mmCIF file of C-alpha atoms in Angstrom:
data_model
loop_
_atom_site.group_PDB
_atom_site.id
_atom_site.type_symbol
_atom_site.label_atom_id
_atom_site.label_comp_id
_atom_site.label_asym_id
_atom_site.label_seq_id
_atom_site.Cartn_x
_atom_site.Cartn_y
_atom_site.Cartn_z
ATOM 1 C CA UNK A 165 74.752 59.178 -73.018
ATOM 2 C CA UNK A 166 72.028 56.719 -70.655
ATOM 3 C CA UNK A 167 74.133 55.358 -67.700
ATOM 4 C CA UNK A 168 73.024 52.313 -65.997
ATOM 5 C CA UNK A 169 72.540 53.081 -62.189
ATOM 6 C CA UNK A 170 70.964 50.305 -60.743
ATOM 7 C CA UNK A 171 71.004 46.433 -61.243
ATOM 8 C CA UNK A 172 68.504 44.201 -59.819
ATOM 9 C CA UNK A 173 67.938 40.712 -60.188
ATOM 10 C CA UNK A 174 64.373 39.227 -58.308
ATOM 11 C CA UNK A 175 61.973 36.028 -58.103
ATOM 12 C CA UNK A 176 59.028 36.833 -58.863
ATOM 13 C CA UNK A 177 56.970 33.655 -58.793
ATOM 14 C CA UNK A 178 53.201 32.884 -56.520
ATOM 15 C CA UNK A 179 54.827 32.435 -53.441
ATOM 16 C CA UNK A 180 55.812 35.630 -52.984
ATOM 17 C CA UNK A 181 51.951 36.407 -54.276
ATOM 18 C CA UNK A 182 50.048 34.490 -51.866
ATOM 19 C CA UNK A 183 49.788 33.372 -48.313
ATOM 20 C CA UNK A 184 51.777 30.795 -46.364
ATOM 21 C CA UNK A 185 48.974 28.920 -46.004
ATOM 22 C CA UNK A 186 47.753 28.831 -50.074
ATOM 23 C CA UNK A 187 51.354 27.512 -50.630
ATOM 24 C CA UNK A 188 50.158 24.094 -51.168
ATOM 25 C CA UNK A 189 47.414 24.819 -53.138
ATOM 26 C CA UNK A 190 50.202 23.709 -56.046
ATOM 27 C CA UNK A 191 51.062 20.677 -54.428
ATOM 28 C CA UNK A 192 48.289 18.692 -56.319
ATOM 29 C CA UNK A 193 50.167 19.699 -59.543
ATOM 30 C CA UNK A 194 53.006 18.935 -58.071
ATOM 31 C CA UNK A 195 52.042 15.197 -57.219
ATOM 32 C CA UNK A 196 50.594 14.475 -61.680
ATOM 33 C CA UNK A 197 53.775 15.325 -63.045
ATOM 34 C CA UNK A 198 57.617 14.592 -63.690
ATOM 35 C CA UNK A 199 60.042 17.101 -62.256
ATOM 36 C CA UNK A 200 63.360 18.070 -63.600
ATOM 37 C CA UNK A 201 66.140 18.383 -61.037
ATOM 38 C CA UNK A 202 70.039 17.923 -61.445
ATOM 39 C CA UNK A 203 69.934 17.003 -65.133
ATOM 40 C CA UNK A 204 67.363 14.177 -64.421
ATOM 41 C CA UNK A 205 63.792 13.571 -64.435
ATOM 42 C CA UNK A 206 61.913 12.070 -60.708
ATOM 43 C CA UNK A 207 58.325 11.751 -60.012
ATOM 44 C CA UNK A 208 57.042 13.055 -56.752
ATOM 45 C CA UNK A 209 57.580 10.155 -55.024
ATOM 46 C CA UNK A 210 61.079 9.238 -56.226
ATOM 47 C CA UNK A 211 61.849 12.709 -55.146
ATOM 48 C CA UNK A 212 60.661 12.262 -52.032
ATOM 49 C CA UNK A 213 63.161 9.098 -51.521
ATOM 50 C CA UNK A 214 65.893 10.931 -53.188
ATOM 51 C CA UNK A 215 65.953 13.453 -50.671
ATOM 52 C CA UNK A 216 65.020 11.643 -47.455
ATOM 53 C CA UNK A 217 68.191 12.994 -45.802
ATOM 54 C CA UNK A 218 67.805 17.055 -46.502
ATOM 55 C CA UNK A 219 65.053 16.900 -43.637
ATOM 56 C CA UNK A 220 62.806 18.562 -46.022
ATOM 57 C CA UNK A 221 59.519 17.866 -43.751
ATOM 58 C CA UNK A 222 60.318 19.999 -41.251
ATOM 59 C CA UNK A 223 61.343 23.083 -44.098
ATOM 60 C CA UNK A 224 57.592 22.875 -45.193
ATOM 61 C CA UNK A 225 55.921 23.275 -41.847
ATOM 62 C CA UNK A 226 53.783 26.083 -41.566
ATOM 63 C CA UNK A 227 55.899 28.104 -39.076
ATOM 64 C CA UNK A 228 58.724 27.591 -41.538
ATOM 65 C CA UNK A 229 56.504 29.240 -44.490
ATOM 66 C CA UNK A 230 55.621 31.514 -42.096
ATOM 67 C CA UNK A 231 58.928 32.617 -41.788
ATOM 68 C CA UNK A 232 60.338 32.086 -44.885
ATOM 69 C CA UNK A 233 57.241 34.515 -46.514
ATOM 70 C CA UNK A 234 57.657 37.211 -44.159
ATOM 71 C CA UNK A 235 61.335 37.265 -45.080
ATOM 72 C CA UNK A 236 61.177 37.414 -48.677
ATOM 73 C CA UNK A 237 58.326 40.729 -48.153
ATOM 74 C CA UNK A 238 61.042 42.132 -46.154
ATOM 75 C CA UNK A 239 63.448 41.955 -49.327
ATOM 76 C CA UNK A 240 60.908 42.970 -52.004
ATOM 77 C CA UNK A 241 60.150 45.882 -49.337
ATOM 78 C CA UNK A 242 64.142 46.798 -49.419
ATOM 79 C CA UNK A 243 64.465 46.052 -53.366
ATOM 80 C CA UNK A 244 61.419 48.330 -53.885
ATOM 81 C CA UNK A 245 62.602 51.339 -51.350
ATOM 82 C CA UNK A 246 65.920 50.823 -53.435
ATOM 83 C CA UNK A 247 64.559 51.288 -57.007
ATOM 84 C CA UNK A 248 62.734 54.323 -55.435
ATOM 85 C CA UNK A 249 65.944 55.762 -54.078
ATOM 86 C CA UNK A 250 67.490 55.204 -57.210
ATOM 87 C CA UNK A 251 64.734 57.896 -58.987
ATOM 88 C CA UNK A 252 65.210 56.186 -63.013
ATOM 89 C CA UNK A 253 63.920 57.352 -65.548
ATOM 90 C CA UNK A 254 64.006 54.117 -67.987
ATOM 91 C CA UNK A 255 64.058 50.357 -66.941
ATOM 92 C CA UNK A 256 65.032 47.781 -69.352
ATOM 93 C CA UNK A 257 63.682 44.082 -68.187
ATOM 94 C CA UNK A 258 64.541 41.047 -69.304
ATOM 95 C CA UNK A 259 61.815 38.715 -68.686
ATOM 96 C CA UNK A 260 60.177 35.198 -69.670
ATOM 97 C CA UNK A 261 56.755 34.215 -70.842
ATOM 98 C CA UNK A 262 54.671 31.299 -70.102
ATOM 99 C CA UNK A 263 52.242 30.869 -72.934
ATOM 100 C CA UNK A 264 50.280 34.104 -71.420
ATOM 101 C CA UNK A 265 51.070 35.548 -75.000
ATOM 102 C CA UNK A 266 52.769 33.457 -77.343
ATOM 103 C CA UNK A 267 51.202 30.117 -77.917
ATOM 104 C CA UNK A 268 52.176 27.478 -80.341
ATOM 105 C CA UNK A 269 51.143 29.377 -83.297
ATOM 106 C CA UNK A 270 54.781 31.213 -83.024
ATOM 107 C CA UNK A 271 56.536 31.121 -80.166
ATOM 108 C CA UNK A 272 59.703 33.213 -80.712
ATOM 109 C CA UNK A 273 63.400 32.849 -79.080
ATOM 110 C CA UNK A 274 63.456 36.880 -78.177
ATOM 111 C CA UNK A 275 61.167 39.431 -78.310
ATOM 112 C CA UNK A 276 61.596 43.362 -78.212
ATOM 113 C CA UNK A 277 58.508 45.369 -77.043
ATOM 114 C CA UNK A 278 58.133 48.250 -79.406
ATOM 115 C CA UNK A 279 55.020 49.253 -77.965
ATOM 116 C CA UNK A 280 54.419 53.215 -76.772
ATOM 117 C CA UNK A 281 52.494 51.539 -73.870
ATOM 118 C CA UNK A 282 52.290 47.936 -72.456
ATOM 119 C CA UNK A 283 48.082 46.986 -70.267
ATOM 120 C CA UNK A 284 47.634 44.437 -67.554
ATOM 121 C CA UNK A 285 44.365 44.098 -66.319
ATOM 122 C CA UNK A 286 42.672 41.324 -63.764
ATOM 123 C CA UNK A 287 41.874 38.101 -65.202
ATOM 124 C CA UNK A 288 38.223 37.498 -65.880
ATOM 125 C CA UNK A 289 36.015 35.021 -63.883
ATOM 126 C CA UNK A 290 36.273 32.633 -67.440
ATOM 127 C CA UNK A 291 40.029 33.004 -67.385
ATOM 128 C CA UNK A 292 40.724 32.877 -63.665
ATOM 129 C CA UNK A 293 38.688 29.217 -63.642
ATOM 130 C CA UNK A 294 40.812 28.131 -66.150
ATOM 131 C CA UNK A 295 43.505 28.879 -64.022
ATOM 132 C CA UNK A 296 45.178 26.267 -61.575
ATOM 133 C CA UNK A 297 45.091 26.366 -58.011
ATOM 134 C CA UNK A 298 47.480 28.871 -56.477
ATOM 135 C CA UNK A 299 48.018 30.596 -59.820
ATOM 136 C CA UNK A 300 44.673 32.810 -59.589
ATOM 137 C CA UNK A 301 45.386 33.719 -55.566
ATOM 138 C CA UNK A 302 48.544 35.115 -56.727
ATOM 139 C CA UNK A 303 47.438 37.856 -59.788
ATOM 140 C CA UNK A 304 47.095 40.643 -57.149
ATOM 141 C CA UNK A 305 51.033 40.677 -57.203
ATOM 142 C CA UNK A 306 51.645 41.365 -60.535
ATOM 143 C CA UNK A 307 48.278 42.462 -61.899
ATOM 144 C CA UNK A 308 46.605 45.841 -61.330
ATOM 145 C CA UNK A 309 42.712 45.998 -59.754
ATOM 146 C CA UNK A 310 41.270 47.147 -63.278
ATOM 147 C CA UNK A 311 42.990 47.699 -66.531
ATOM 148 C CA UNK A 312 45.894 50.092 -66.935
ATOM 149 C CA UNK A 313 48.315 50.947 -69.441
ATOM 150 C CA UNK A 314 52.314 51.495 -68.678
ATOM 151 C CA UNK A 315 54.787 54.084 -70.361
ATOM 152 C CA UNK A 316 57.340 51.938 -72.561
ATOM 153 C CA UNK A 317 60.698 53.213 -73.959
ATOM 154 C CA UNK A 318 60.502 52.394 -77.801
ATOM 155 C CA UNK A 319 62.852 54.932 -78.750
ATOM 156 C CA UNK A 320 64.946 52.592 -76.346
ATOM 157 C CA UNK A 321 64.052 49.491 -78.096
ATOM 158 C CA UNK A 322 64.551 50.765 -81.813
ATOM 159 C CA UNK A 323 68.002 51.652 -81.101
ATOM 160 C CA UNK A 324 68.589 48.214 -79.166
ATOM 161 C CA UNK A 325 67.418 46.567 -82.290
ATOM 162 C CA UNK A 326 69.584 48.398 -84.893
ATOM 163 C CA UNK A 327 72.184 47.710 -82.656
ATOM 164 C CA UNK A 328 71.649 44.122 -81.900
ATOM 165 C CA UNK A 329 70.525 42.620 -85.659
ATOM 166 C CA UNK A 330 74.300 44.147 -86.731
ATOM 167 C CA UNK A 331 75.642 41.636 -84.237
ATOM 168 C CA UNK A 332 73.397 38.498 -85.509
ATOM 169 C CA UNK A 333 70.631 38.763 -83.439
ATOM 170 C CA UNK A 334 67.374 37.814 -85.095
ATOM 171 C CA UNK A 335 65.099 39.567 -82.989
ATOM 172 C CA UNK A 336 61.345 39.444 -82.673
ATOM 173 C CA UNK A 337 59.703 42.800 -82.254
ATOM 174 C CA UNK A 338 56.067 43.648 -81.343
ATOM 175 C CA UNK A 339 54.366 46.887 -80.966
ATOM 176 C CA UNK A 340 51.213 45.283 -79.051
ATOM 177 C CA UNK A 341 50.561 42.817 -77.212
ATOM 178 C CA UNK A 342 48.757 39.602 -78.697
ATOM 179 C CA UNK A 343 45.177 39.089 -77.499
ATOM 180 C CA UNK A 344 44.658 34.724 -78.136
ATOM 181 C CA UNK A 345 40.719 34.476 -78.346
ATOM 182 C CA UNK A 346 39.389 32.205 -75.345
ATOM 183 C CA UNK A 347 42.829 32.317 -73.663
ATOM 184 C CA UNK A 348 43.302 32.178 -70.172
ATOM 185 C CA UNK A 349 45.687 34.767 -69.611
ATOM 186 C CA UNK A 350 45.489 38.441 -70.835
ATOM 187 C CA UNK A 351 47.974 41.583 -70.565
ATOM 188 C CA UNK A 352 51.602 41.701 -69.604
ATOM 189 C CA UNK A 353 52.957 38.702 -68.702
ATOM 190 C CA UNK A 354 53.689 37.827 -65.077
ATOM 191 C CA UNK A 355 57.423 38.536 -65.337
ATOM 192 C CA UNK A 356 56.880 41.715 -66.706
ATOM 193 C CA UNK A 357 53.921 42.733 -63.992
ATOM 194 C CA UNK A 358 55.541 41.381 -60.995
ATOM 195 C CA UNK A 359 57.801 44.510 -61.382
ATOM 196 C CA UNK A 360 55.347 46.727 -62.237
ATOM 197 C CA UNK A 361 53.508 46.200 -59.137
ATOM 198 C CA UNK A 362 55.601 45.450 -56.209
ATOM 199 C CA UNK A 363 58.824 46.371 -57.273
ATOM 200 C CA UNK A 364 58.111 49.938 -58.717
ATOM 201 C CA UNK A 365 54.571 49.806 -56.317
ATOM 202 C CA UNK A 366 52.377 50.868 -59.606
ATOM 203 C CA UNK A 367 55.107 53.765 -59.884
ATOM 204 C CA UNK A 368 55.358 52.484 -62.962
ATOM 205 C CA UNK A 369 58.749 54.373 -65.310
ATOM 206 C CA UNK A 370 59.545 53.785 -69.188
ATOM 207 C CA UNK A 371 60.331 50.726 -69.696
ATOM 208 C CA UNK A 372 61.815 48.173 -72.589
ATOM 209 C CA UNK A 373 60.731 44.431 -72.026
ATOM 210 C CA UNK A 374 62.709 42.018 -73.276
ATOM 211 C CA UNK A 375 61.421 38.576 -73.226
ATOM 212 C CA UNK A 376 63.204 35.504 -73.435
ATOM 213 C CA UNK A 377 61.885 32.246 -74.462
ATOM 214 C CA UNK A 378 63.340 30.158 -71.061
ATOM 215 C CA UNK A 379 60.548 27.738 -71.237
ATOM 216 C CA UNK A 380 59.798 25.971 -74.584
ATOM 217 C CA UNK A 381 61.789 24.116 -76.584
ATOM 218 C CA UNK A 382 62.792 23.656 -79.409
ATOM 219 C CA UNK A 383 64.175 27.050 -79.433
ATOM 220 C CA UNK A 384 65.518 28.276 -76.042
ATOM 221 C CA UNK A 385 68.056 30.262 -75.668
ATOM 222 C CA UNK A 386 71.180 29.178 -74.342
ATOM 223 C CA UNK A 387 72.676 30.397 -71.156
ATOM 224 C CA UNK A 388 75.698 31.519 -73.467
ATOM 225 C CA UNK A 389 73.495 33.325 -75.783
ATOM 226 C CA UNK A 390 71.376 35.025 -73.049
ATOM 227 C CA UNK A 391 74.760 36.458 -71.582
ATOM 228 C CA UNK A 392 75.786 37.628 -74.517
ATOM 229 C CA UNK A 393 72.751 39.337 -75.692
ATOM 230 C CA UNK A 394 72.742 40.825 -72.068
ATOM 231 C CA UNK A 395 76.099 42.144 -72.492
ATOM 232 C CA UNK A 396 75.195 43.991 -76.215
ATOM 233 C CA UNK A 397 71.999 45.580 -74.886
ATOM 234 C CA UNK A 398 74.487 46.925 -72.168
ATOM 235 C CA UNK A 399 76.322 48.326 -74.773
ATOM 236 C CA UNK A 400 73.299 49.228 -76.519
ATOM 237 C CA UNK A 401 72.177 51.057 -73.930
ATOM 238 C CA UNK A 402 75.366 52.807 -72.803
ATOM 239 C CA UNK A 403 75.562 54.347 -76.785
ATOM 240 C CA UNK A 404 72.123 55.585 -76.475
ATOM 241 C CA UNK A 405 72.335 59.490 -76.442
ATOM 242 C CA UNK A 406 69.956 60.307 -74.270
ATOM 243 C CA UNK A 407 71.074 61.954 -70.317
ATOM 244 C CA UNK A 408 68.709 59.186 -68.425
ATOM 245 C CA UNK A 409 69.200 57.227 -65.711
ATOM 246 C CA UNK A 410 68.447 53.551 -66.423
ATOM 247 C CA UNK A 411 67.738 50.299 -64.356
ATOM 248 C CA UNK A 412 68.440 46.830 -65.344
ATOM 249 C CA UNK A 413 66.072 43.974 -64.097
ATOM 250 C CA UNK A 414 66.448 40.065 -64.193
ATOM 251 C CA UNK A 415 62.678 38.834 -64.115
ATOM 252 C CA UNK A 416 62.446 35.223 -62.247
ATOM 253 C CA UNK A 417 64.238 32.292 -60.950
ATOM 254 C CA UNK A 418 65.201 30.695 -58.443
ATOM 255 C CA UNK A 419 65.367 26.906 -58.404
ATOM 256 C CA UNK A 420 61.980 25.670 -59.065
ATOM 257 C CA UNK A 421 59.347 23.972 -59.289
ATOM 258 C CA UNK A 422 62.146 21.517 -57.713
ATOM 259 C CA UNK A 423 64.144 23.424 -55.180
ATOM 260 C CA UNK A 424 68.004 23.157 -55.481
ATOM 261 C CA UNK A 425 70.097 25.273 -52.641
ATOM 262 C CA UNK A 426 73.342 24.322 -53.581
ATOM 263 C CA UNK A 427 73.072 25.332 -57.239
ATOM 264 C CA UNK A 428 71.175 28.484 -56.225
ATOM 265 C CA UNK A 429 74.047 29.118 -53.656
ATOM 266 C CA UNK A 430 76.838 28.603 -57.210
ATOM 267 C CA UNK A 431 74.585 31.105 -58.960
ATOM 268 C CA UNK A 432 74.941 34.167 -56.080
ATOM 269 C CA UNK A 433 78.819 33.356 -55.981
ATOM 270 C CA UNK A 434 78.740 33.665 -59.944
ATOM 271 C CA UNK A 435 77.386 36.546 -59.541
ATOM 272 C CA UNK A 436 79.400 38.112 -56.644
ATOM 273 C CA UNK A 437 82.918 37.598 -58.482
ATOM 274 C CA UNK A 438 81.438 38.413 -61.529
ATOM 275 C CA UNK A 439 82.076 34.979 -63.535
ATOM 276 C CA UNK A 440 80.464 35.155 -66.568
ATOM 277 C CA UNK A 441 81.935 31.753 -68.096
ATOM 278 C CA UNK A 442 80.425 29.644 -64.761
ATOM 279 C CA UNK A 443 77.181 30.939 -66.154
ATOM 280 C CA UNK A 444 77.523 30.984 -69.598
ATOM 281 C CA UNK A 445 78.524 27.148 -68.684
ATOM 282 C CA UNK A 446 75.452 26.263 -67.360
ATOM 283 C CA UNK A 447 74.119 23.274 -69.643
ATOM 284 C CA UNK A 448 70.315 23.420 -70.377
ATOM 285 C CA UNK A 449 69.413 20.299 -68.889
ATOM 286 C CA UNK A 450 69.639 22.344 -65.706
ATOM 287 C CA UNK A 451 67.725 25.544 -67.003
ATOM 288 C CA UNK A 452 64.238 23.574 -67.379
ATOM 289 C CA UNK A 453 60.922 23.793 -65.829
ATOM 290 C CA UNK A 454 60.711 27.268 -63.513
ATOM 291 C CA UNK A 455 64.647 26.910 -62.865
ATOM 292 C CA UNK A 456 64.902 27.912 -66.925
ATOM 293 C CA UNK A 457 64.151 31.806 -66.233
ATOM 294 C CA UNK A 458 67.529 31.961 -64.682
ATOM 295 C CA UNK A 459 68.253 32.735 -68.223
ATOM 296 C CA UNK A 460 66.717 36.216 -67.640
ATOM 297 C CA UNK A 461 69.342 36.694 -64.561
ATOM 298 C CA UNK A 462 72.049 35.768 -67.025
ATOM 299 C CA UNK A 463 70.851 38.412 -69.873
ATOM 300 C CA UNK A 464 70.544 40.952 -66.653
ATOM 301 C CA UNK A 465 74.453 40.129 -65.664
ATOM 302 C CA UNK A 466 75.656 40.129 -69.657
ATOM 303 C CA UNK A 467 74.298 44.053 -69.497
ATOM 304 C CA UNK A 468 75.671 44.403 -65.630
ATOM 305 C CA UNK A 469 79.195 42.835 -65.909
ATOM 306 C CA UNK A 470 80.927 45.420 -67.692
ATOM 307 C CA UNK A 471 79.271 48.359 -65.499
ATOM 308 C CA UNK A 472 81.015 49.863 -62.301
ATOM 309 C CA UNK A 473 77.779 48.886 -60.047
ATOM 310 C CA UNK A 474 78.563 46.989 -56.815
ATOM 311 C CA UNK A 475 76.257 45.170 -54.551
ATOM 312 C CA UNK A 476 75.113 41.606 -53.411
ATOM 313 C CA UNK A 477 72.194 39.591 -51.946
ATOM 314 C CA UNK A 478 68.994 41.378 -50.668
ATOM 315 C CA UNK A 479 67.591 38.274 -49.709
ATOM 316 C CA UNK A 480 67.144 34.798 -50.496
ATOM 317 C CA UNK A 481 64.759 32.042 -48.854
ATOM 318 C CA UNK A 482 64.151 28.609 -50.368
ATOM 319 C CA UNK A 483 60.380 28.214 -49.859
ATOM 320 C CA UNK A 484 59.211 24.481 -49.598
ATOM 321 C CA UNK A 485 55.827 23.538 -50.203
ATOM 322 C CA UNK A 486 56.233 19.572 -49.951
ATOM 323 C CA UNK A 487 58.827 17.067 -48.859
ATOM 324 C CA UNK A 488 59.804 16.304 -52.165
ATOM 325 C CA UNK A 489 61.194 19.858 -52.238
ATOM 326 C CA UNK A 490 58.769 21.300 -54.311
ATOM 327 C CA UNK A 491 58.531 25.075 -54.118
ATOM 328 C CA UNK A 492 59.720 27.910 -54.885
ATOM 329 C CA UNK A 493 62.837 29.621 -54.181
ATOM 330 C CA UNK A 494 63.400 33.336 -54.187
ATOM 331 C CA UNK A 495 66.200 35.275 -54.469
ATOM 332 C CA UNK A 496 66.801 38.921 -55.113
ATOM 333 C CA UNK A 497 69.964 40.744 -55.407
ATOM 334 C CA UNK A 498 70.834 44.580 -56.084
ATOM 335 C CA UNK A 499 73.728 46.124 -57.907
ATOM 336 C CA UNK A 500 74.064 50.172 -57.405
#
């Protein structure tokens, strides 16, 4: 039977893409639009009065960025050596997409890539100036210099469908990826090539994507749901009768675009003790925006949970781009 080995949960958002300094590239965005945080909606600038006291100007200097970048390279550099170490043979990765393949046409809650191969390639100059700032200086992170196609695992994903639609799962299933005409994206989506790239450093294994609709509603996903789907492609995976060693990734988070440390710091400790019902509790008002793909850290723990794998924080650095507390922040744990 597969045995999971290794557990890894990671950010994978620009910051961790692009210079200190290009940081605040995304703080024009930042300034046009209403941010969710703590179950509410602020503006920039009521943000900016809200938290007056967290002494947010001084986390958003440049030496602070400074530091805060170089630590979170030092984790991805640890995470990476890990997965290396670890020498899998299939990865299963649970992962979100932001309208770089499904648009409005159909947008569904979870898809399973069925594909014998999954291609990234560099945006063109058309798509990469429809991009907005700081998104383009941040493709070299999780998209290769010139088209290449990836090994998938959709002997993997057939059984994880039989054994999932049994259960009630309606799953969406594609066998290549959709190519919108004019679109401004093209390839795997970020979530997917973050991990190709710096995580398994082009190394690329077999691989299953699972993407999770975190972003768009009607027809997100609950944190409950996500957990338990996690937890029956665990089982799924663990019935599989194949002698391969197999890795289990959460694609995104943290807290963002609006940073929140504290519930960040509830998430770890869910984690740590293994308390599935704190995250299962989680109430969608505070999954929205980039703080939603959190959902793909909850699917990752439904499939982790139940395995003997120990482990805890690689690293984890909130990184500020504006006193508001805009930004990023990046976590990434290990479970082995």
């Amino acid at each position: 039977m597969a045995e999971i080995v290794l557990g890894m949960w990671t950010s994978h958002g620009p910051t961790l893409s692009t210079t200190p300094e290009q940081w605040t590239l995304r703080v024009a965005a930042d300034l046009k639009r209403q941010h969710p945080f703590r179950g509410a909606e602020y503006s920039f600038d009521e943000l900016v009065t809200l938290r007056a006291g967290e002494n947010l100007t001084e986390a958003c200097t440049l030496p602070e960025r400074e530091r805060r970048s170089a630590a979170c390279q030092s984790a991805i550099t640890d995470m990476a050596d890990r997965f290396a170490a670890a020498k899998i043979d299939v990865a299963v990765i649970m992962g979100n997409d932001q309208r770089e393949l499904f648009l409005e046409d159909v947008t569904p809650a979870i898809t399973v890539y069925l594909g014998e191969t999954i291609w990234d390639q560099p945006a063109t100059p058309e798509q990469a100036a429809r991009m907005p700032p700081g998104i383009h200086e941040a493709e070299w992170g999780h998209s290769p210099p010139e088209r290449r196609d990836y090994p998938c695992q959709p002997e993997l994903g057939m059984h994880v469908c039989k054994s999932l639609v049994p259960q009630g799962f309606d799953l969406a299933v594609s066998k290549k990826l959709p190519e919108p005409a004019g679109h401004w994206s093209s390839g795997a989506p970020h979530s997917l090539g973050f991990i190709y790239r710096q995580i398994m450093r082009d190394a690329v294994v077999p691989n299953l994507p699972i993407l999770i609709n975190t972003f768009f509603p009607p027809n997100q996903p609950t944190a409950r749901r996500c957990f338990e789907l996690g937890r029956e492609v665990g089982k799924a995976i663990r019935s599989w009768k194949q002698d391969l060693r197999v890795a289990v990734f959460g694609s995104g988070g943290m807290s963002h675009f609006v940073i929140d440390e504290d519930f960040d710091r509830m998430f770890f400790e869910a984690l740590r003790t293994r308390d599935a019902e704190t995250l299962c509790a989680i109430e969608d008002k505070h999954l929205q925006s980039g703080t939603s793909e959190l959902k793909t850290w909850i699917a990752a723990a439904g499939a982790l949970f139940d395995t003997d794998l120990t482990g805890d924080v690689v690293g984890y650095e909130p990184c500020y781009r504006s006193e508001a507390g805009t930004g990023t922040a990046n976590g990434f744990v290990a479970w082995q």
